[in-house]
Amino acid sequence: MGTVADYLAGVDEPDRTTLAHVVDVARDVVPDATEGTSYGMPALLYRGKALLSAMASAQHLAVYPFSPAAVTAVEPRLDGFSHAKGTVRFSTEHPLPDDVVRDLVATRVAQIDAQLDR
């Protein structure tokens, strides 16, 4: 197992299934993403850079795209979701839509590519 898989294995249901789905959607966008950590969180990595973390807390689930710009890019579609500069919060009962996850990841991929391909 990898860092993300190990983390998810320790999350109780039904949150585990919800978070695993977010990770699966992100992997659909970036099939060659690897697992690691960033800012102490289990994360998918792209080209060695943090791409996305999906975690549970006592009060909510959240994704961290490691980019305020990625959150801003999907902000018009976040009605009903709590969000801040670098995170979007959701729940098993009100999951983050797949298209929002895809766009968060695609935005982050474009940022990483732009940074590394200078």
C-alpha positions as YAML, in Angstrom:
chain: A
units: angstrom
residues:
- id: 1
  name: MET
  ca: [0.00, 0.00, 0.00]
- id: 2
  name: GLY
  ca: [0.96, 3.62, -0.32]
- id: 3
  name: THR
  ca: [0.56, 6.59, 1.96]
- id: 4
  name: VAL
  ca: [-2.93, 7.52, 0.73]
- id: 5
  name: ALA
  ca: [-4.12, 3.92, 0.72]
- id: 6
  name: ASP
  ca: [-2.77, 3.42, 4.25]
- id: 7
  name: TYR
  ca: [-4.55, 6.55, 5.45]
- id: 8
  name: LEU
  ca: [-7.85, 5.53, 3.86]
- id: 9
  name: ALA
  ca: [-7.61, 2.06, 5.41]
- id: 10
  name: GLY
  ca: [-7.75, 3.72, 8.83]
- id: 11
  name: VAL
  ca: [-10.81, 5.87, 8.11]
- id: 12
  name: ASP
  ca: [-14.18, 4.57, 9.30]
- id: 13
  name: GLU
  ca: [-17.03, 3.91, 6.90]
- id: 14
  name: PRO
  ca: [-18.90, 5.54, 5.27]
- id: 15
  name: ASP
  ca: [-16.28, 8.31, 5.13]
- id: 16
  name: ARG
  ca: [-13.65, 5.92, 3.74]
- id: 17
  name: THR
  ca: [-15.75, 5.13, 0.68]
- id: 18
  name: THR
  ca: [-16.49, 8.82, 0.07]
- id: 19
  name: LEU
  ca: [-12.82, 9.82, 0.33]
- id: 20
  name: ALA
  ca: [-11.69, 6.83, -1.74]
- id: 21
  name: HIS
  ca: [-14.06, 7.94, -4.48]
- id: 22
  name: VAL
  ca: [-12.47, 11.41, -4.52]
- id: 23
  name: VAL
  ca: [-9.03, 9.80, -4.81]
- id: 24
  name: ASP
  ca: [-10.28, 7.51, -7.60]
- id: 25
  name: VAL
  ca: [-11.64, 10.49, -9.55]
- id: 26
  name: ALA
  ca: [-8.31, 12.30, -9.13]
- id: 27
  name: ARG
  ca: [-6.47, 9.18, -10.35]
- id: 28
  name: ASP
  ca: [-8.74, 9.08, -13.41]
- id: 29
  name: VAL
  ca: [-7.45, 12.56, -14.28]
- id: 30
  name: VAL
  ca: [-3.82, 11.71, -13.43]
- id: 31
  name: PRO
  ca: [-3.36, 7.94, -13.71]
- id: 32
  name: ASP
  ca: [0.38, 8.19, -13.05]
- id: 33
  name: ALA
  ca: [-0.05, 10.07, -9.75]
- id: 34
  name: THR
  ca: [2.05, 8.62, -6.96]
- id: 35
  name: GLU
  ca: [1.42, 8.56, -3.24]
- id: 36
  name: GLY
  ca: [3.37, 10.54, -0.67]
- id: 37
  name: THR
  ca: [2.91, 13.32, 1.85]
- id: 38
  name: SER
  ca: [2.77, 17.08, 1.76]
- id: 39
  name: TYR
  ca: [2.41, 19.37, 4.74]
- id: 40
  name: GLY
  ca: [2.15, 16.20, 6.83]
- id: 41
  name: MET
  ca: [-0.92, 14.98, 4.94]
- id: 42
  name: PRO
  ca: [-1.19, 11.86, 2.79]
- id: 43
  name: ALA
  ca: [-1.34, 13.14, -0.76]
- id: 44
  name: LEU
  ca: [-1.36, 12.24, -4.40]
- id: 45
  name: LEU
  ca: [1.72, 13.63, -6.09]
- id: 46
  name: TYR
  ca: [2.24, 14.65, -9.70]
- id: 47
  name: ARG
  ca: [5.76, 15.11, -11.02]
- id: 48
  name: GLY
  ca: [6.91, 15.08, -7.39]
- id: 49
  name: LYS
  ca: [4.61, 17.94, -6.38]
- id: 50
  name: ALA
  ca: [1.55, 17.80, -4.13]
- id: 51
  name: LEU
  ca: [-1.59, 17.35, -6.20]
- id: 52
  name: LEU
  ca: [-4.46, 16.58, -3.82]
- id: 53
  name: SER
  ca: [-5.14, 15.34, -0.32]
- id: 54
  name: ALA
  ca: [-8.51, 13.99, 0.84]
- id: 55
  name: MET
  ca: [-8.96, 13.66, 4.58]
- id: 56
  name: ALA
  ca: [-11.51, 13.22, 7.33]
- id: 57
  name: SER
  ca: [-11.85, 15.28, 10.47]
- id: 58
  name: ALA
  ca: [-14.27, 14.97, 13.36]
- id: 59
  name: GLN
  ca: [-16.65, 17.46, 11.74]
- id: 60
  name: HIS
  ca: [-16.27, 17.07, 7.98]
- id: 61
  name: LEU
  ca: [-14.39, 15.61, 5.02]
- id: 62
  name: ALA
  ca: [-12.12, 17.86, 2.99]
- id: 63
  name: VAL
  ca: [-9.95, 18.06, -0.09]
- id: 64
  name: TYR
  ca: [-6.79, 20.09, -0.17]
- id: 65
  name: PRO
  ca: [-5.55, 20.87, -3.69]
- id: 66
  name: PHE
  ca: [-2.45, 22.67, -2.35]
- id: 67
  name: SER
  ca: [-3.49, 25.70, -4.36]
- id: 68
  name: PRO
  ca: [-5.78, 28.62, -3.55]
- id: 69
  name: ALA
  ca: [-6.11, 29.21, -7.31]
- id: 70
  name: ALA
  ca: [-7.56, 25.73, -7.81]
- id: 71
  name: VAL
  ca: [-10.25, 26.44, -5.21]
- id: 72
  name: THR
  ca: [-10.94, 29.82, -6.83]
- id: 73
  name: ALA
  ca: [-11.31, 28.11, -10.23]
- id: 74
  name: VAL
  ca: [-14.21, 25.97, -8.98]
- id: 75
  name: GLU
  ca: [-15.64, 28.46, -6.48]
- id: 76
  name: PRO
  ca: [-18.73, 29.31, -8.58]
- id: 77
  name: ARG
  ca: [-19.75, 25.64, -8.27]
- id: 78
  name: LEU
  ca: [-19.26, 25.40, -4.51]
- id: 79
  name: ASP
  ca: [-22.68, 26.62, -3.39]
- id: 80
  name: GLY
  ca: [-23.62, 24.61, -0.33]
- id: 81
  name: PHE
  ca: [-20.01, 23.71, 0.46]
- id: 82
  name: SER
  ca: [-17.80, 25.35, 3.04]
- id: 83
  name: HIS
  ca: [-14.48, 26.37, 1.55]
- id: 84
  name: ALA
  ca: [-11.47, 28.48, 2.30]
- id: 85
  name: LYS
  ca: [-8.26, 29.51, 0.60]
- id: 86
  name: GLY
  ca: [-6.86, 25.99, 0.28]
- id: 87
  name: THR
  ca: [-9.66, 23.59, 1.15]
- id: 88
  name: VAL
  ca: [-13.15, 22.48, 0.27]
- id: 89
  name: ARG
  ca: [-15.21, 20.79, 2.96]
- id: 90
  name: PHE
  ca: [-17.97, 18.27, 2.30]
- id: 91
  name: SER
  ca: [-19.66, 15.24, 3.84]
- id: 92
  name: THR
  ca: [-20.69, 11.74, 2.93]
- id: 93
  name: GLU
  ca: [-24.27, 12.99, 2.78]
- id: 94
  name: HIS
  ca: [-23.27, 15.92, 0.54]
- id: 95
  name: PRO
  ca: [-20.23, 14.73, -1.44]
- id: 96
  name: LEU
  ca: [-18.15, 16.89, -3.71]
- id: 97
  name: PRO
  ca: [-19.31, 16.43, -7.33]
- id: 98
  name: ASP
  ca: [-16.93, 14.49, -9.57]
- id: 99
  name: ASP
  ca: [-16.66, 17.33, -12.08]
- id: 100
  name: VAL
  ca: [-15.48, 19.67, -9.31]
- id: 101
  name: VAL
  ca: [-12.83, 17.17, -8.21]
- id: 102
  name: ARG
  ca: [-11.71, 16.74, -11.84]
- id: 103
  name: ASP
  ca: [-11.41, 20.50, -12.32]
- id: 104
  name: LEU
  ca: [-9.52, 20.98, -9.03]
- id: 105
  name: VAL
  ca: [-7.03, 18.32, -10.12]
- id: 106
  name: ALA
  ca: [-6.78, 19.60, -13.72]
- id: 107
  name: THR
  ca: [-6.12, 23.13, -12.47]
- id: 108
  name: ARG
  ca: [-3.41, 21.87, -10.14]
- id: 109
  name: VAL
  ca: [-1.83, 19.77, -12.91]
- id: 110
  name: ALA
  ca: [-1.68, 22.84, -15.16]
- id: 111
  name: GLN
  ca: [-0.01, 24.83, -12.37]
- id: 112
  name: ILE
  ca: [2.59, 22.13, -11.73]
- id: 113
  name: ASP
  ca: [3.32, 21.76, -15.44]
- id: 114
  name: ALA
  ca: [3.70, 25.53, -15.84]
- id: 115
  name: GLN
  ca: [6.04, 25.68, -12.84]
- id: 116
  name: LEU
  ca: [8.23, 22.75, -13.93]
- id: 117
  name: ASP
  ca: [8.28, 23.44, -17.67]
- id: 118
  name: ARG
  ca: [9.59, 26.99, -17.44]
...
